[in-house]
Coordinates of C-alpha atoms in Angstrom, one line a residue:
Chain A
X144 CA 0.0 0.0 0.0
X145 CA 1.5 3.3 -0.9
X146 CA 1.2 6.6 0.6
X147 CA 0.8 10.1 -0.7
X148 CA 3.1 12.7 0.6
X149 CA 1.0 15.5 -0.5
X150 CA -0.5 16.2 2.8
X151 CA 1.1 19.6 3.2
X152 CA 2.0 22.2 0.6
X153 CA 3.5 20.3 -2.3
X154 CA 7.3 20.3 -2.3
X155 CA 8.8 21.5 -5.5
X156 CA 12.4 22.6 -5.6
X157 CA 12.8 22.7 -1.9
X158 CA 13.8 19.1 -1.6
X159 CA 17.5 20.0 -1.9
X160 CA 17.1 22.7 0.7
X161 CA 15.5 20.0 3.0
X162 CA 18.6 17.8 2.6
X163 CA 20.8 20.8 3.4
X164 CA 18.8 21.7 6.4
X165 CA 19.0 18.2 7.8
X166 CA 22.7 18.2 7.3
X167 CA 22.8 21.5 9.1
X168 CA 21.0 20.1 12.0
X169 CA 23.2 17.1 12.2
X170 CA 26.3 19.2 11.9
X171 CA 25.1 21.6 14.5
X172 CA 24.4 18.9 17.0
X173 CA 27.6 17.0 16.4
X174 CA 30.3 19.5 15.9
X175 CA 31.2 22.1 18.3
X176 CA 33.9 24.7 18.1
X177 CA 35.4 24.9 14.7
X178 CA 32.2 23.8 13.0
X179 CA 31.5 24.6 9.5
X180 CA 27.8 25.0 9.5
X181 CA 26.6 25.9 6.1
X182 CA 24.7 29.1 5.8
X183 CA 21.0 28.6 6.3
X184 CA 18.9 28.7 3.2
X185 CA 15.8 30.8 3.1
X186 CA 13.0 28.6 4.3
X187 CA 10.7 27.3 1.7
X188 CA 7.1 28.6 1.7
X189 CA 5.5 28.2 5.1
X190 CA 3.3 25.2 5.4
X191 CA 0.8 24.3 8.1
X192 CA 2.6 22.3 10.7
X193 CA 1.2 19.8 13.2
X194 CA 1.7 21.7 16.5
X195 CA 3.6 18.9 18.3
X196 CA 6.1 17.0 16.3
X197 CA 8.7 14.5 17.1
X198 CA 11.6 14.9 14.7
X199 CA 14.0 17.6 13.7
X200 CA 13.3 16.6 10.1
X201 CA 10.4 19.1 10.0
X202 CA 12.3 21.4 7.7
X203 CA 11.4 24.8 6.5
X204 CA 9.9 26.7 9.4
X205 CA 12.5 25.6 11.9
X206 CA 15.7 27.6 11.7
X207 CA 18.8 25.4 12.0
X208 CA 19.6 25.1 15.7
X209 CA 20.4 22.2 18.0
X210 CA 17.4 19.8 17.9
X211 CA 14.8 20.8 20.3
X212 CA 13.6 18.5 23.0
X213 CA 10.3 17.8 21.3
X214 CA 7.9 15.7 23.1
X215 CA 6.6 12.8 21.1
X216 CA 4.2 11.5 23.6
X217 CA 1.5 13.7 22.6
X218 CA 0.5 12.6 19.2
X219 CA -2.2 10.4 20.3
X220 CA -4.9 11.3 17.9
X221 CA -7.5 12.7 20.3
X222 CA -5.1 15.4 21.3
X223 CA -4.4 16.8 17.9
X224 CA -7.5 18.5 16.7
X225 CA -8.0 21.2 14.1
X226 CA -4.5 22.6 13.4
X227 CA -3.4 19.4 11.8
X228 CA -3.3 19.8 8.1
X229 CA -6.0 17.9 6.4
X230 CA -4.5 16.2 3.4
X231 CA -6.1 17.3 0.1
X232 CA -7.9 14.4 -1.5
X233 CA -5.7 12.5 -3.9
X234 CA -6.7 13.4 -7.4
X235 CA -5.2 11.9 -10.5
X236 CA -3.7 15.2 -11.6
X237 CA -2.1 16.0 -8.3
X238 CA -0.5 12.6 -7.7
X239 CA 2.1 13.0 -10.4
X240 CA 3.7 16.3 -9.6
X241 CA 4.3 16.5 -5.8
X242 CA 5.5 13.0 -5.8
X243 CA 8.6 13.9 -7.8
X244 CA 9.8 16.4 -5.3
X245 CA 9.4 14.0 -2.5
X246 CA 11.0 10.9 -4.0
X247 CA 14.4 12.5 -3.8
X248 CA 14.5 12.9 -0.1
X249 CA 12.4 10.4 1.8
X250 CA 13.0 12.7 4.8
X251 CA 10.6 15.6 4.6
X252 CA 6.9 15.0 4.4
X253 CA 7.0 11.3 5.4
X254 CA 7.9 12.3 8.9
X255 CA 4.9 14.5 8.9
X256 CA 2.8 11.5 8.2
X257 CA 4.5 9.7 11.1
X258 CA 2.9 12.1 13.4
X259 CA -0.4 12.9 11.8
X260 CA -3.7 12.1 13.5
X261 CA -5.4 8.9 12.8
X262 CA -8.4 10.5 11.2
X263 CA -6.2 12.0 8.6
X264 CA -4.8 8.6 7.7
X265 CA -8.3 7.2 7.4
X266 CA -9.4 10.0 5.2
X267 CA -6.3 9.7 3.0
X268 CA -6.9 6.0 2.5
X269 CA -10.6 6.4 1.7
X270 CA -9.9 9.1 -0.8
X271 CA -7.3 6.9 -2.4
X272 CA -9.8 4.1 -2.8
X273 CA -12.3 6.4 -4.5
X274 CA -9.7 7.9 -6.8
X275 CA -8.3 4.5 -7.8
X276 CA -11.8 3.4 -8.5
X277 CA -12.5 6.3 -10.7
X278 CA -9.2 5.9 -12.6
X279 CA -9.7 2.3 -13.3
X280 CA -13.4 1.9 -14.0
X281 CA -14.5 5.1 -15.5
X282 CA -13.3 6.8 -18.7
X283 CA -10.6 9.3 -17.9
X284 CA -7.7 11.0 -19.7
X285 CA -5.1 8.8 -18.0
X286 CA -5.9 5.6 -19.7
X287 CA -3.2 5.9 -22.2
X288 CA -0.6 5.7 -19.6
X289 CA -1.9 3.0 -17.3
X290 CA 1.2 2.5 -15.2
X291 CA 1.0 6.1 -14.1
X292 CA -2.7 6.0 -13.4
X293 CA -2.6 3.2 -10.8
X294 CA 0.6 4.2 -9.2
X295 CA -1.0 4.6 -5.9
X296 CA -2.3 1.1 -5.7
X297 CA -4.0 -0.1 -2.6
X298 CA -5.6 -3.4 -1.8
X299 CA -8.5 -2.2 0.3
X300 CA -10.8 -1.5 -2.6
X301 CA -10.2 -4.9 -4.1
X302 CA -10.8 -6.5 -0.7
X303 CA -14.1 -4.8 -0.3
X304 CA -15.2 -5.6 -3.8
X305 CA -14.3 -9.3 -3.6
X306 CA -16.0 -9.7 -0.3
X307 CA -19.1 -7.9 -1.5
X308 CA -19.3 -10.0 -4.6
X309 CA -19.0 -13.1 -2.5
X310 CA -21.7 -11.9 -0.1
X311 CA -24.1 -11.1 -2.9
X312 CA -23.6 -14.4 -4.6
X313 CA -24.0 -16.2 -1.3
X314 CA -27.2 -14.3 -0.6
X315 CA -28.7 -15.1 -4.0
X316 CA -28.0 -18.8 -3.6
X317 CA -30.7 -20.8 -2.0
X318 CA -28.6 -23.7 -1.1
X319 CA -25.0 -24.2 -0.1
X320 CA -24.5 -20.6 0.7
X321 CA -21.2 -21.1 2.5
X322 CA -19.6 -23.0 -0.3
X323 CA -20.7 -20.4 -2.8
X324 CA -19.0 -17.7 -0.8
X325 CA -15.9 -19.6 -0.2
X326 CA -15.6 -20.6 -3.8
X327 CA -16.2 -17.1 -5.1
X328 CA -13.7 -15.6 -2.8
X329 CA -11.0 -18.2 -3.4
X330 CA -11.5 -18.2 -7.2
X331 CA -11.3 -14.4 -7.3
X332 CA -8.3 -14.1 -5.0
X333 CA -6.3 -17.0 -6.4
X334 CA -7.4 -16.0 -9.9
X335 CA -6.0 -12.5 -9.5
X336 CA -2.7 -13.9 -8.2
X337 CA -2.4 -16.4 -11.0
X338 CA -3.3 -13.9 -13.7
X339 CA -0.5 -11.6 -12.4
X340 CA 1.9 -14.4 -12.5
X341 CA 0.8 -15.2 -16.0
X342 CA 1.7 -11.7 -17.1
X343 CA 5.0 -11.8 -15.3
X344 CA 5.9 -15.2 -16.9
X345 CA 5.0 -13.9 -20.3
X346 CA 7.8 -11.4 -19.9
X347 CA 5.6 -8.5 -19.1
X348 CA 6.4 -5.5 -17.0
X349 CA 4.0 -5.2 -14.3
X350 CA 4.2 -4.8 -10.6
X351 CA 2.6 -7.6 -8.6
X352 CA 0.5 -5.5 -6.2
X353 CA -0.4 -3.0 -8.8
X354 CA -1.9 -5.7 -11.0
X355 CA -3.7 -7.4 -8.1
X356 CA -5.1 -4.0 -7.2
X357 CA -6.2 -3.4 -10.8
X358 CA -7.9 -6.8 -11.2
X359 CA -9.7 -6.2 -7.9
X360 CA -11.0 -2.8 -8.9
X361 CA -12.2 -4.1 -12.3
X362 CA -14.6 -6.3 -10.3
X363 CA -16.7 -3.2 -9.5
X364 CA -19.0 -3.5 -12.5
X365 CA -19.6 -7.1 -11.8
X366 CA -20.5 -6.2 -8.3
X367 CA -23.1 -3.8 -9.6
X368 CA -24.4 -6.5 -12.0
X369 CA -24.6 -9.1 -9.2
X370 CA -26.5 -6.7 -7.0
X371 CA -29.0 -6.0 -9.8
X372 CA -29.4 -9.7 -10.4
X373 CA -30.0 -10.2 -6.8
X374 CA -32.8 -7.7 -6.8
X375 CA -34.5 -8.8 -10.0
X376 CA -34.8 -12.5 -10.7
X377 CA -35.6 -12.5 -14.4
X378 CA -33.3 -14.7 -16.4
X379 CA -33.2 -12.5 -19.6
X380 CA -32.6 -9.4 -17.5
X381 CA -29.8 -11.2 -15.8
X382 CA -28.1 -12.2 -19.1
X383 CA -28.3 -8.7 -20.4
X384 CA -27.0 -7.1 -17.2
X385 CA -24.2 -9.6 -16.8
X386 CA -23.1 -9.1 -20.4
X387 CA -23.1 -5.4 -20.1
X388 CA -21.1 -5.4 -16.8
X389 CA -18.8 -8.1 -18.2
X390 CA -18.0 -5.9 -21.2
X391 CA -17.4 -3.0 -18.9
X392 CA -15.0 -5.0 -16.7
X393 CA -13.0 -6.2 -19.6
X394 CA -12.8 -2.8 -21.1
X395 CA -11.5 -1.5 -17.8
X396 CA -8.9 -4.2 -17.5
X397 CA -7.8 -4.1 -21.1
X398 CA -5.3 -1.1 -21.2
X399 CA -3.4 -2.1 -18.2
X400 CA -2.9 -5.7 -19.2
X401 CA -2.2 -5.1 -22.9
X402 CA 0.4 -2.4 -22.4
X403 CA 2.3 -4.6 -19.9
X404 CA 3.2 -7.3 -22.4
X405 CA 4.8 -7.6 -25.7
X406 CA 2.2 -6.9 -28.4
X407 CA 2.5 -10.3 -29.9
X408 CA 1.5 -11.8 -26.6
X409 CA -1.3 -9.5 -25.8
X410 CA -3.9 -12.2 -26.4
X411 CA -2.2 -14.6 -24.2
X412 CA -2.3 -12.1 -21.4
X413 CA -5.8 -10.9 -21.9
X414 CA -7.6 -14.2 -22.6
X415 CA -7.3 -15.5 -19.0
X416 CA -8.6 -12.3 -17.6
X417 CA -11.6 -12.4 -19.8
X418 CA -12.1 -16.0 -19.0
X419 CA -12.1 -15.3 -15.3
X420 CA -14.6 -12.5 -15.6
X421 CA -16.8 -14.7 -17.9
X422 CA -16.8 -17.5 -15.3
X423 CA -17.8 -15.0 -12.6
X424 CA -20.5 -13.8 -14.9
X425 CA -21.8 -17.3 -15.3
X426 CA -21.8 -17.8 -11.6
X427 CA -24.0 -14.7 -11.3
X428 CA -26.4 -15.9 -13.9
X429 CA -26.5 -19.5 -12.7
X430 CA -27.2 -18.8 -9.1
X431 CA -30.9 -18.9 -8.2
Chain B
X326 CA 7.6 3.1 50.6
X327 CA 11.2 2.5 49.7
X328 CA 12.5 5.7 48.1
X329 CA 15.3 3.9 46.2
X330 CA 12.8 1.7 44.4
X331 CA 13.2 2.2 40.6
X332 CA 10.3 4.0 39.0
X333 CA 8.2 1.6 36.9
X334 CA 7.2 3.0 33.6
X335 CA 3.6 2.9 32.8
X336 CA 2.2 2.6 29.3
X337 CA 2.7 5.9 27.6
X338 CA -0.1 5.4 25.1
X339 CA -2.7 3.2 26.7
X340 CA -5.5 3.9 24.2
X341 CA -3.3 3.0 21.3
X342 CA -2.1 -0.2 23.1
X343 CA -5.7 -1.1 23.7
X344 CA -6.6 -0.7 20.0
X345 CA -3.5 -2.6 19.0
X346 CA -4.6 -5.6 21.0
X347 CA -8.3 -5.5 20.8
X348 CA -8.7 -6.2 17.1
X349 CA -6.3 -9.1 17.2
X350 CA -8.0 -10.5 20.2
X351 CA -11.4 -10.0 18.7
X352 CA -10.5 -11.8 15.5
X353 CA -9.0 -14.7 17.3
X354 CA -11.9 -14.9 19.9
X355 CA -14.6 -14.6 17.3
X356 CA -13.0 -17.3 15.1
X357 CA -12.6 -19.7 18.1
X358 CA -15.9 -19.1 19.8
X359 CA -18.1 -18.8 16.7
X360 CA -17.7 -22.4 15.9
X361 CA -19.6 -23.1 19.1
X362 CA -22.5 -20.8 18.3
X363 CA -22.8 -20.2 14.6
X364 CA -23.2 -22.7 11.9
X365 CA -22.8 -20.1 9.2
X366 CA -19.4 -20.1 7.6
X367 CA -20.0 -16.9 5.7
X368 CA -20.5 -14.8 8.7
X369 CA -17.5 -16.3 10.4
X370 CA -15.4 -15.7 7.4
X371 CA -16.5 -12.1 6.8
X372 CA -16.3 -10.9 10.4
X373 CA -13.0 -12.6 11.1
X374 CA -11.3 -11.4 8.0
X375 CA -12.7 -7.9 8.5
X376 CA -11.4 -7.7 12.0
X377 CA -8.0 -9.0 10.8
X378 CA -7.9 -6.4 8.1
X379 CA -8.8 -3.7 10.5
X380 CA -6.1 -4.9 12.8
X381 CA -3.6 -4.9 9.9
X382 CA -4.5 -1.3 9.2
X383 CA -4.3 -0.2 12.8
X384 CA -0.9 -1.8 13.4
X385 CA 0.6 -0.5 10.2
X386 CA -0.7 3.0 10.3
X387 CA -1.3 3.8 13.9
X388 CA 0.3 1.7 16.5
X389 CA 3.5 1.2 14.5
X390 CA 4.0 4.9 14.4
X391 CA 3.0 5.7 17.9
X392 CA 4.3 2.7 19.9
X393 CA 7.6 2.1 18.2
X394 CA 8.0 5.0 15.8
X395 CA 8.4 2.8 12.7
X396 CA 6.6 2.9 9.4
X397 CA 6.9 1.0 6.1
X398 CA 5.1 1.3 2.8
X399 CA 5.5 0.7 -0.9
X400 CA 5.8 3.3 -3.6
X401 CA 6.0 3.2 -7.3
X402 CA 8.6 5.6 -8.5
X403 CA 8.7 7.4 -11.8
X404 CA 10.4 4.5 -13.6
X405 CA 7.6 2.2 -12.8
X406 CA 9.6 0.3 -10.3
X407 CA 8.2 -0.6 -7.0
X408 CA 10.2 0.6 -4.0
X409 CA 9.7 -0.5 -0.4
X410 CA 10.3 2.3 2.0
X411 CA 11.1 1.9 5.7
X412 CA 11.1 4.8 7.9
X413 CA 11.8 5.5 11.6
X414 CA 11.8 8.4 13.9
X415 CA 15.1 10.1 14.7
X416 CA 17.4 8.5 17.2
X417 CA 16.5 10.7 20.2
X418 CA 12.8 10.0 20.0
X419 CA 13.5 6.3 19.4
X420 CA 15.5 6.2 22.6
X421 CA 12.7 7.9 24.4
X422 CA 10.1 5.4 23.3
X423 CA 8.3 3.7 26.2
X424 CA 9.8 0.3 26.8
X425 CA 6.5 -1.2 27.8
X426 CA 4.8 0.0 24.7
X427 CA 7.3 -1.6 22.4
X428 CA 7.4 -4.8 24.4
X429 CA 3.6 -5.1 24.0
X430 CA 3.8 -4.2 20.4
X431 CA 6.3 -6.8 19.4
X432 CA 5.1 -9.6 21.6
X433 CA 1.4 -9.3 20.5
X434 CA 2.6 -9.2 16.9
X435 CA 4.5 -12.5 17.2
X436 CA 1.9 -14.2 19.4
X437 CA -0.9 -13.6 17.0
X438 CA 1.0 -15.1 14.2
X439 CA 1.7 -18.2 16.3
X440 CA -1.9 -18.4 17.4
X441 CA -3.1 -18.3 13.8
X442 CA -0.6 -21.0 12.8
X443 CA -1.8 -23.3 15.5
X444 CA -5.4 -22.7 14.5
X445 CA -4.4 -23.4 10.9
X446 CA -2.9 -26.7 11.9
X447 CA -6.1 -27.6 13.7
X448 CA -8.2 -27.0 10.7
X449 CA -5.8 -28.9 8.5
X450 CA -6.1 -31.9 10.8
X451 CA -9.8 -31.7 10.5
X452 CA -9.7 -31.3 6.7
X453 CA -11.7 -28.1 6.8
X454 CA -10.5 -26.3 3.7
X455 CA -12.8 -23.3 4.0
X456 CA -11.6 -22.6 7.6
X457 CA -8.1 -23.0 6.3
X458 CA -8.9 -20.2 3.9
X459 CA -9.8 -17.9 6.8
X460 CA -6.7 -18.8 8.7
X461 CA -4.6 -18.3 5.6
X462 CA -5.9 -14.8 5.0
X463 CA -5.4 -13.8 8.7
X464 CA -1.9 -15.3 8.8
X465 CA -0.9 -13.5 5.6
X466 CA -1.9 -10.2 7.1
X467 CA 0.0 -10.9 10.4
X468 CA 3.1 -12.0 8.6
X469 CA 3.1 -9.0 6.3
X470 CA 3.1 -6.7 9.3
X471 CA 5.8 -8.7 11.1
X472 CA 8.1 -8.7 8.1
X473 CA 7.5 -5.0 7.4
X474 CA 8.2 -3.9 10.9
X475 CA 11.2 -6.2 11.4
X476 CA 12.8 -4.8 8.3
X477 CA 12.0 -1.3 9.6
X478 CA 13.7 -2.1 12.8
X479 CA 16.8 -3.4 11.1
X480 CA 16.9 -0.3 9.0
X481 CA 16.7 1.8 12.1
X482 CA 19.5 0.0 13.7
X483 CA 21.7 0.4 10.6
X484 CA 20.9 4.1 10.7
X485 CA 21.9 4.3 14.3
X486 CA 25.2 2.6 13.5
X487 CA 25.8 4.9 10.5
X488 CA 25.0 7.9 12.6
X489 CA 27.2 6.8 15.4
X490 CA 30.2 6.1 13.1
X491 CA 29.7 9.4 11.4
X492 CA 29.5 11.2 14.7
X493 CA 32.7 9.5 16.0
X494 CA 34.5 10.1 12.7
X495 CA 33.6 13.8 12.6
X496 CA 34.4 14.4 16.2
X497 CA 37.7 12.6 15.7
X498 CA 38.6 14.7 12.7
X499 CA 37.6 17.9 14.4
X500 CA 39.7 17.0 17.4
X501 CA 42.6 16.4 15.2
X502 CA 42.0 19.6 13.4
X503 CA 42.0 21.6 16.5
X504 CA 45.0 19.8 17.8
X505 CA 46.9 20.7 14.7
X506 CA 45.8 24.3 14.7
X507 CA 47.1 24.7 18.2
X508 CA 50.5 23.2 17.5

């Protein structure tokens, strides 16, 4: 699961100054006497700080001085109310730019997230789920560059969707409910893993968790279809709904899978995905 | 009262410790006790796995940070490579971490994994494949947290060593410098 570091003002060119400030702090604390402390750089634009923080890595607004004795006992969530910066919801456009400034350091904003209140973490994760869902399942301008779009993969969305699908299928079944649920869950989970391995073995370039995350998010249309089929028991309606949602799922999964492999092996990579979604579709239709 | 008695530390973050333990205990308890009351596998599965997932999230995002000052996550950089990041608080704060907190943190982490393994062996003996599925999922989550935090801790120790050697080296060189400037 990845994290966004855009919970304060986005870092642009200040990452270098962050590294220098950190070195200043280390030098200041270690050397005494003939120390060569580098001249302080002008602080980068002021950002909202969590009032109590635990590390000297909080850069810009702290002038270089011996590290303060900061208490770190107080960042129990209940104690840090309004002043804590609320992270802006992750949007597809914003995720590319601030990330670049942060990758270089690994020091600055991540320690802010070490001390953020729990509610902020929850909100950040929820907004990540929503944005990933929108990226994967709905038409959007980032589909040409799929690797970039699902950069912020997370497994919570897929987890909820798989469990939801299993629950709906189990509810629709009149007999053997437990087996239906277990089979649906196991097939989907194992299927996602095996499909990812398939792409990797075909010589494709895909990141394991990113692909798991993608295949999970693409289940969303089938979830919707299964819910509709649960509510209305007409066979013809079921067939239509399942075909539509199946096509939607495959359309959602197509760009990511196809760009990951050699063009000559595209069909080899895509066919098992399609097969898995078709079998889930059959499961939805056949349950009564 | 004996004035020379050493002061016993109390838990510094009791609420966090409580949440750290409660979800693990609830998942284990529900799994074990539900077999006595429910006959419905679906409910057992969903509730147990949900509690285990909540516990994973709490440990990774909340109690890891607060009780032991460690954090790990995965990023995908601009080249499309996946990078695992391990992060810890600075050395001072790490040294000031409550011992009881971190003891509780690590021990409950290991004990849960052991408990799930034992339950898994039981269900294997009884040839219950679907319960094995539940145990498998919960075990995967516990092991993921253990591996992540252990790597974090090793990283932190390496950082301490690097920092210490750098400190010693720079003090040494500055001492020599001042010695030579006096001569």
